[in-house]
Amino acid sequence: MAAALNQALADALEADERVLVFGEDVGPLGGVFRVTDGLTRRFGEDRVFDTPLAESGIVGTAIGMAMNGLRPVVEMQFDAFAYPAFEQITSHLAKLRNRTRGRVELPVVIRIPYGGGIGGVEHHCDSSEVYYTHTAGLRVVSPGTPDDAYGLLRAAIESPDPVVFLEPKRRYWSKGEVSRAVAPIDRAVVRRPGGDVTLIAYGPMVATALETAEAATAEGWDVEVVDLRSLAPFDDRTVTESVRRTGRAVVVHEAAGFCGYGAEVAARVTERCFHHLHAPVLRVTGFDIPYPPPKVEEHHLPSVDRILDAIDRLQWNDEVVEARHG
């Protein structure tokens, strides 16, 4: 996935001279996760460069650049490092196009490595997606595969709207084919078809959901996996069609459950699929605690066993299951 992101940045820089890449250590070092490796050498320090350790300054500078016709792509390095820039993001980046009645576009991409699974210490692992999805005026996307990492980043850079691009850092080393096609920036996708229950996931949990779906076959469940990809805007159509077909749904994410992103998904599914549901929509999430230290984060992150347990609690009717499986 890291290589796919690197290729997407390189192709965008090659295709459009207005594109700039900057942030902390993204230049000669190539970024903490080496996502920008080699880009300064290839495109020069005028287009790929390091900044001071000042996130609010990084985003504020990007806003000014975008107002003057450039297309900046900035990196926050780690999820919790982005919080000092939160005022710039929510008060200015998200609102300026609306404030000017569409006359001023801000095509800024904010890349944020997020989530757990790497044993990071305090301020280096967090799941901050709901802060951004709650902020009207921002697009928020999170790839779950290397192919989507490339396609969604290219689409984000081409978007006239500001995009918060959440990169699941635990999946940087995942492998897969990359088509180098630009992906739809506002569409979910069915990763695995199934007939009994819909698992709804995004970003770092897509791989876990697919692993769960395979394990569920031993229990006699046929599990469909929907990868949201776009957190804002939300693709109601793809999700609704899936849940109406299966009649059951489980939402999975790493962030804490209380007021988490899954609460919005569960509400939307219930409102649109109520008469098709055979059981309440369930959530499998991180616990309602500050992000834990590395030694215990494996217990905090949703696992295959926890998701299987949720599926088992979906008020199964033996006769229905037998009829479905013949």
CSV table of C-alpha atoms in Angstrom, one decimal:
chain,number,residue,atom,x,y,z
A,1,MET,CA,0.0,0.0,0.0
A,2,ALA,CA,2.8,2.4,0.8
A,3,ALA,CA,4.3,1.9,-2.7
A,4,ALA,CA,0.8,2.4,-4.3
A,5,LEU,CA,0.5,5.7,-2.4
A,6,ASN,CA,4.0,6.7,-3.6
A,7,GLN,CA,3.1,5.9,-7.2
A,8,ALA,CA,-0.1,7.9,-6.9
A,9,LEU,CA,1.8,11.0,-5.7
A,10,ALA,CA,4.4,10.6,-8.4
A,11,ASP,CA,1.8,10.3,-11.1
A,12,ALA,CA,-0.1,13.3,-9.8
A,13,LEU,CA,3.0,15.4,-9.6
A,14,GLU,CA,3.9,14.3,-13.2
A,15,ALA,CA,0.4,15.0,-14.5
A,16,ASP,CA,-0.2,18.5,-13.0
A,17,GLU,CA,2.5,21.0,-12.2
A,18,ARG,CA,0.2,22.7,-9.7
A,19,VAL,CA,0.5,19.7,-7.3
A,20,LEU,CA,2.8,20.1,-4.4
A,21,VAL,CA,3.7,17.7,-1.6
A,22,PHE,CA,4.9,18.9,1.7
A,23,GLY,CA,5.0,18.1,5.4
A,24,GLU,CA,7.3,16.9,8.2
A,25,ASP,CA,10.1,14.8,6.9
A,26,VAL,CA,8.5,14.0,3.6
A,27,GLY,CA,11.5,15.4,1.6
A,28,PRO,CA,14.8,13.7,1.4
A,29,LEU,CA,13.9,11.2,4.2
A,30,GLY,CA,10.8,10.1,2.3
A,31,GLY,CA,8.5,10.2,5.2
A,32,VAL,CA,8.3,8.1,8.4
A,33,PHE,CA,6.6,5.3,6.5
A,34,ARG,CA,8.6,6.1,3.3
A,35,VAL,CA,5.4,6.9,1.3
A,36,THR,CA,7.2,9.9,-0.3
A,37,ASP,CA,10.5,8.1,-0.8
A,38,GLY,CA,12.3,9.4,-3.9
A,39,LEU,CA,9.9,12.2,-4.8
A,40,THR,CA,12.1,15.1,-3.8
A,41,ARG,CA,15.0,13.6,-5.8
A,42,ARG,CA,12.7,13.2,-8.8
A,43,PHE,CA,10.6,16.4,-8.7
A,44,GLY,CA,12.9,18.8,-6.8
A,45,GLU,CA,12.6,20.6,-3.5
A,46,ASP,CA,10.3,23.3,-5.0
A,47,ARG,CA,7.5,20.7,-5.3
A,48,VAL,CA,8.3,18.1,-2.6
A,49,PHE,CA,9.7,19.6,0.6
A,50,ASP,CA,10.0,19.5,4.3
A,51,THR,CA,8.2,21.9,6.7
A,52,PRO,CA,8.7,23.1,10.3
A,53,LEU,CA,7.1,20.9,13.0
A,54,ALA,CA,4.0,23.0,13.0
A,55,GLU,CA,0.8,21.3,11.8
A,56,SER,CA,-1.4,24.4,11.9
A,57,GLY,CA,1.2,26.2,9.8
A,58,ILE,CA,1.3,23.3,7.3
A,59,VAL,CA,-2.5,23.4,6.8
A,60,GLY,CA,-2.7,27.2,6.9
A,61,THR,CA,0.0,27.4,4.2
A,62,ALA,CA,-1.9,24.8,2.1
A,63,ILE,CA,-5.1,26.9,2.3
A,64,GLY,CA,-3.3,30.0,1.0
A,65,MET,CA,-1.7,28.0,-1.8
A,66,ALA,CA,-5.0,26.5,-2.8
A,67,MET,CA,-6.6,29.9,-2.8
A,68,ASN,CA,-4.0,31.0,-5.4
A,69,GLY,CA,-4.4,28.1,-7.8
A,70,LEU,CA,-2.1,25.3,-6.4
A,71,ARG,CA,-3.1,21.8,-5.4
A,72,PRO,CA,-1.2,21.0,-2.2
A,73,VAL,CA,-1.0,17.5,-0.7
A,74,VAL,CA,0.2,17.7,2.9
A,75,GLU,CA,1.1,15.0,5.4
A,76,MET,CA,0.3,15.1,9.1
A,77,GLN,CA,2.8,12.2,9.8
A,78,PHE,CA,0.6,10.7,12.6
A,79,ASP,CA,-3.1,10.9,13.4
A,80,ALA,CA,-2.9,12.7,16.7
A,81,PHE,CA,-0.3,15.1,15.3
A,82,ALA,CA,-3.1,16.6,13.2
A,83,TYR,CA,-4.9,18.0,16.2
A,84,PRO,CA,-2.9,21.3,16.4
A,85,ALA,CA,-4.2,21.9,12.8
A,86,PHE,CA,-7.8,21.2,13.7
A,87,GLU,CA,-8.9,24.8,13.9
A,88,GLN,CA,-7.5,25.5,10.5
A,89,ILE,CA,-9.2,22.5,9.1
A,90,THR,CA,-12.7,23.0,10.6
A,91,SER,CA,-12.9,26.8,10.6
A,92,HIS,CA,-11.3,27.6,7.3
A,93,LEU,CA,-10.5,24.7,5.1
A,94,ALA,CA,-14.0,23.1,5.4
A,95,LYS,CA,-16.0,26.4,5.2
A,96,LEU,CA,-14.3,28.7,2.7
A,97,ARG,CA,-16.0,27.4,-0.4
A,98,ASN,CA,-19.4,27.7,1.3
A,99,ARG,CA,-18.5,31.1,2.7
A,100,THR,CA,-17.7,32.5,-0.7
A,101,ARG,CA,-20.7,30.8,-2.4
A,102,GLY,CA,-18.5,28.6,-4.4
A,103,ARG,CA,-16.2,31.3,-5.8
A,104,VAL,CA,-13.1,30.0,-3.9
A,105,GLU,CA,-12.2,26.3,-4.2
A,106,LEU,CA,-9.7,24.7,-1.8
A,107,PRO,CA,-8.4,21.5,-3.5
A,108,VAL,CA,-6.3,20.5,-0.5
A,109,VAL,CA,-5.5,16.8,0.4
A,110,ILE,CA,-4.5,16.1,4.0
A,111,ARG,CA,-2.9,12.7,4.3
A,112,ILE,CA,-3.1,11.3,7.8
A,113,PRO,CA,-1.6,7.9,8.8
A,114,TYR,CA,-4.2,6.7,11.3
A,115,GLY,CA,-5.3,3.8,13.4
A,116,GLY,CA,-3.5,1.2,15.5
A,117,GLY,CA,-1.7,-2.1,15.0
A,118,ILE,CA,1.9,-0.9,14.9
A,119,GLY,CA,2.7,-0.7,18.6
A,120,GLY,CA,2.9,3.1,18.5
A,121,VAL,CA,3.3,5.1,21.7
A,122,GLU,CA,1.1,8.0,22.9
A,123,HIS,CA,0.1,10.5,20.1
A,124,HIS,CA,1.2,8.0,17.4
A,125,CYS,CA,-2.0,5.9,17.2
A,126,ASP,CA,-5.6,7.2,17.2
A,127,SER,CA,-8.8,6.8,15.2
A,128,SER,CA,-9.9,10.4,14.5
A,129,GLU,CA,-12.2,9.9,11.6
A,130,VAL,CA,-15.5,11.0,13.2
A,131,TYR,CA,-14.0,14.5,13.9
A,132,TYR,CA,-13.6,15.0,10.2
A,133,THR,CA,-16.8,13.3,9.0
A,134,HIS,CA,-18.9,15.5,11.3
A,135,THR,CA,-17.4,18.6,9.7
A,136,ALA,CA,-19.5,19.6,6.8
A,137,GLY,CA,-17.4,20.7,3.8
A,138,LEU,CA,-14.8,18.0,4.0
A,139,ARG,CA,-14.6,14.8,2.0
A,140,VAL,CA,-13.2,11.9,4.1
A,141,VAL,CA,-11.9,8.7,2.5
A,142,SER,CA,-10.0,5.7,3.8
A,143,PRO,CA,-8.5,2.9,1.5
A,144,GLY,CA,-8.6,-0.7,2.5
A,145,THR,CA,-6.5,-2.1,-0.3
A,146,PRO,CA,-3.4,-1.1,-2.2
A,147,ASP,CA,-5.4,-0.6,-5.4
A,148,ASP,CA,-7.8,1.8,-3.6
A,149,ALA,CA,-4.9,3.5,-2.0
A,150,TYR,CA,-3.7,4.5,-5.5
A,151,GLY,CA,-7.1,5.2,-7.0
A,152,LEU,CA,-8.6,7.1,-4.2
A,153,LEU,CA,-5.5,9.3,-3.7
A,154,ARG,CA,-5.5,10.2,-7.3
A,155,ALA,CA,-9.2,11.1,-7.1
A,156,ALA,CA,-8.6,13.1,-3.9
A,157,ILE,CA,-5.9,15.2,-5.6
A,158,GLU,CA,-8.2,15.9,-8.5
A,159,SER,CA,-11.2,16.8,-6.3
A,160,PRO,CA,-12.1,20.5,-6.1
A,161,ASP,CA,-13.1,20.0,-2.5
A,162,PRO,CA,-10.7,19.5,0.5
A,163,VAL,CA,-10.2,15.8,1.3
A,164,VAL,CA,-9.0,14.2,4.5
A,165,PHE,CA,-7.2,11.1,3.3
A,166,LEU,CA,-6.9,8.6,6.2
A,167,GLU,CA,-4.2,6.0,5.5
A,168,PRO,CA,-4.4,2.8,7.7
A,169,LYS,CA,-0.9,2.6,8.9
A,170,ARG,CA,-1.1,-1.0,9.9
A,171,ARG,CA,-1.9,-1.8,6.3
A,172,TYR,CA,1.1,0.0,4.7
A,173,TRP,CA,2.8,-3.3,4.2
A,174,SER,CA,-0.2,-5.1,2.7
A,175,LYS,CA,0.1,-6.4,-0.8
A,176,GLY,CA,-2.2,-6.5,-3.8
A,177,GLU,CA,-2.5,-5.8,-7.5
A,178,VAL,CA,-2.7,-2.1,-8.4
A,179,SER,CA,-4.5,-1.1,-11.6
A,180,ARG,CA,-3.5,2.6,-11.4
A,181,ALA,CA,-7.1,3.5,-12.2
A,182,VAL,CA,-8.7,6.5,-10.6
A,183,ALA,CA,-11.4,5.2,-8.2
A,184,PRO,CA,-14.8,6.9,-7.6
A,185,ILE,CA,-14.2,9.0,-4.5
A,186,ASP,CA,-17.8,8.7,-3.2
A,187,ARG,CA,-18.7,5.0,-3.7
A,188,ALA,CA,-18.6,2.0,-1.5
A,189,VAL,CA,-17.8,-1.4,-2.9
A,190,VAL,CA,-18.8,-5.0,-2.1
A,191,ARG,CA,-15.5,-6.8,-1.4
A,192,ARG,CA,-17.1,-10.2,-0.9
A,193,PRO,CA,-20.7,-11.2,-1.8
A,194,GLY,CA,-22.8,-13.1,0.7
A,195,GLY,CA,-26.4,-13.8,1.7
A,196,ASP,CA,-26.7,-14.0,5.5
A,197,VAL,CA,-25.2,-10.9,7.0
A,198,THR,CA,-23.5,-7.7,5.8
A,199,LEU,CA,-20.2,-6.7,7.4
A,200,ILE,CA,-19.6,-3.0,7.0
A,201,ALA,CA,-16.0,-1.9,7.3
A,202,TYR,CA,-13.5,0.7,6.1
A,203,GLY,CA,-9.7,1.4,6.1
A,204,PRO,CA,-7.8,-0.9,8.5
A,205,MET,CA,-10.8,-3.1,9.2
A,206,VAL,CA,-11.5,-4.2,5.7
A,207,ALA,CA,-8.9,-7.0,5.8
A,208,THR,CA,-10.1,-8.1,9.2
A,209,ALA,CA,-13.7,-8.2,7.9
A,210,LEU,CA,-12.7,-10.3,4.9
A,211,GLU,CA,-10.8,-12.7,7.3
A,212,THR,CA,-13.9,-12.9,9.4
A,213,ALA,CA,-16.0,-13.7,6.4
A,214,GLU,CA,-13.8,-16.6,5.5
A,215,ALA,CA,-13.8,-17.9,9.1
A,216,ALA,CA,-17.6,-17.6,9.3
A,217,THR,CA,-18.1,-20.2,6.6
A,218,ALA,CA,-17.1,-22.9,9.1
A,219,GLU,CA,-20.1,-21.7,11.2
A,220,GLY,CA,-22.4,-21.9,8.3
A,221,TRP,CA,-22.7,-18.2,7.7
A,222,ASP,CA,-22.5,-16.6,4.2
A,223,VAL,CA,-21.0,-13.2,5.0
A,224,GLU,CA,-21.0,-10.2,2.6
A,225,VAL,CA,-18.3,-7.5,3.2
A,226,VAL,CA,-18.9,-3.9,2.2
A,227,ASP,CA,-15.9,-1.6,2.1
A,228,LEU,CA,-17.2,2.0,2.6
A,229,ARG,CA,-14.1,3.7,1.2
A,230,SER,CA,-15.8,7.1,1.4
A,231,LEU,CA,-16.8,8.0,4.9
A,232,ALA,CA,-18.1,11.4,3.8
A,233,PRO,CA,-20.1,11.6,1.7
A,234,PHE,CA,-21.7,8.2,2.6
A,235,ASP,CA,-22.8,5.8,-0.1
A,236,ASP,CA,-26.3,4.9,1.1
A,237,ARG,CA,-27.3,3.1,-2.0
A,238,THR,CA,-24.6,0.4,-1.9
A,239,VAL,CA,-25.0,-0.2,1.8
A,240,THR,CA,-28.8,-0.2,1.7
A,241,GLU,CA,-28.9,-2.7,-1.2
A,242,SER,CA,-26.6,-5.1,0.6
A,243,VAL,CA,-28.5,-5.0,4.0
A,244,ARG,CA,-31.9,-5.3,2.4
A,245,ARG,CA,-30.6,-8.4,0.7
A,246,THR,CA,-29.1,-10.0,3.8
A,247,GLY,CA,-31.4,-8.7,6.5
A,248,ARG,CA,-28.6,-8.4,9.0
A,249,ALA,CA,-25.7,-6.0,9.5
A,250,VAL,CA,-22.6,-5.5,11.7
A,251,VAL,CA,-20.5,-2.4,11.5
A,252,VAL,CA,-16.8,-2.6,12.4
A,253,HIS,CA,-14.3,0.1,13.2
A,254,GLU,CA,-11.2,0.6,15.5
A,255,ALA,CA,-12.4,3.9,17.1
A,256,ALA,CA,-14.3,3.9,20.3
A,257,GLY,CA,-18.0,2.9,20.1
A,258,PHE,CA,-19.7,5.8,21.9
A,259,CYS,CA,-20.6,8.5,19.3
A,260,GLY,CA,-18.3,6.6,16.9
A,261,TYR,CA,-18.7,6.5,13.1
A,262,GLY,CA,-20.5,3.2,13.4
A,263,ALA,CA,-23.4,4.9,15.3
A,264,GLU,CA,-24.1,7.0,12.2
A,265,VAL,CA,-23.9,3.9,9.9
A,266,ALA,CA,-26.2,1.9,12.2
A,267,ALA,CA,-28.8,4.8,12.3
A,268,ARG,CA,-28.8,5.2,8.5
A,269,VAL,CA,-29.2,1.4,7.9
A,270,THR,CA,-32.0,1.2,10.5
A,271,GLU,CA,-33.8,4.2,8.9
A,272,ARG,CA,-33.6,2.8,5.4
A,273,CYS,CA,-33.8,-0.9,6.0
A,274,PHE,CA,-36.1,-1.3,9.1
A,275,HIS,CA,-38.7,-3.5,7.4
A,276,HIS,CA,-35.9,-5.7,5.9
A,277,LEU,CA,-34.0,-6.3,9.2
A,278,HIS,CA,-34.2,-9.6,11.0
A,279,ALA,CA,-32.2,-8.3,14.0
A,280,PRO,CA,-30.8,-5.0,15.3
A,281,VAL,CA,-27.7,-3.6,13.6
A,282,LEU,CA,-24.7,-4.4,15.8
A,283,ARG,CA,-21.3,-2.7,16.2
A,284,VAL,CA,-17.9,-4.1,16.9
A,285,THR,CA,-15.5,-1.3,17.9
A,286,GLY,CA,-12.6,-0.2,20.0
A,287,PHE,CA,-13.4,0.3,23.7
A,288,ASP,CA,-14.5,3.6,25.2
A,289,ILE,CA,-11.1,4.5,26.6
A,290,PRO,CA,-8.1,6.6,25.5
A,291,TYR,CA,-6.0,4.7,23.0
A,292,PRO,CA,-4.1,2.0,25.0
A,293,PRO,CA,-0.4,1.4,25.2
A,294,PRO,CA,1.3,-1.0,22.7
A,295,LYS,CA,1.3,-4.0,25.0
A,296,VAL,CA,-2.5,-4.2,25.2
A,297,GLU,CA,-3.7,-2.6,21.9
A,298,GLU,CA,-4.4,-6.1,20.5
A,299,HIS,CA,-7.2,-6.4,23.0
A,300,HIS,CA,-8.6,-3.0,22.0
A,301,LEU,CA,-8.7,-3.6,18.3
A,302,PRO,CA,-11.7,-5.5,16.9
A,303,SER,CA,-10.6,-9.1,16.1
A,304,VAL,CA,-12.1,-11.9,14.1
A,305,ASP,CA,-13.3,-13.6,17.2
A,306,ARG,CA,-15.1,-10.4,18.4
A,307,ILE,CA,-16.8,-10.0,15.1
A,308,LEU,CA,-17.8,-13.6,14.9
A,309,ASP,CA,-19.4,-13.2,18.4
A,310,ALA,CA,-21.4,-10.3,17.1
A,311,ILE,CA,-22.6,-12.3,14.1
A,312,ASP,CA,-23.6,-15.1,16.5
A,313,ARG,CA,-25.8,-12.6,18.5
A,314,LEU,CA,-27.9,-11.5,15.4
A,315,GLN,CA,-31.0,-13.4,16.6
A,316,TRP,CA,-30.7,-16.3,14.2
A,317,ASN,CA,-33.7,-18.4,13.4
A,318,ASP,CA,-32.6,-22.0,12.8
A,319,GLU,CA,-35.4,-22.5,10.2
A,320,VAL,CA,-34.3,-19.4,8.3
A,321,VAL,CA,-30.7,-20.5,8.2
A,322,GLU,CA,-31.6,-24.1,7.1
A,323,ALA,CA,-33.8,-22.7,4.4
A,324,ARG,CA,-31.1,-20.4,3.1
A,325,HIS,CA,-28.5,-23.1,3.0
A,326,GLY,CA,-30.8,-25.8,1.8
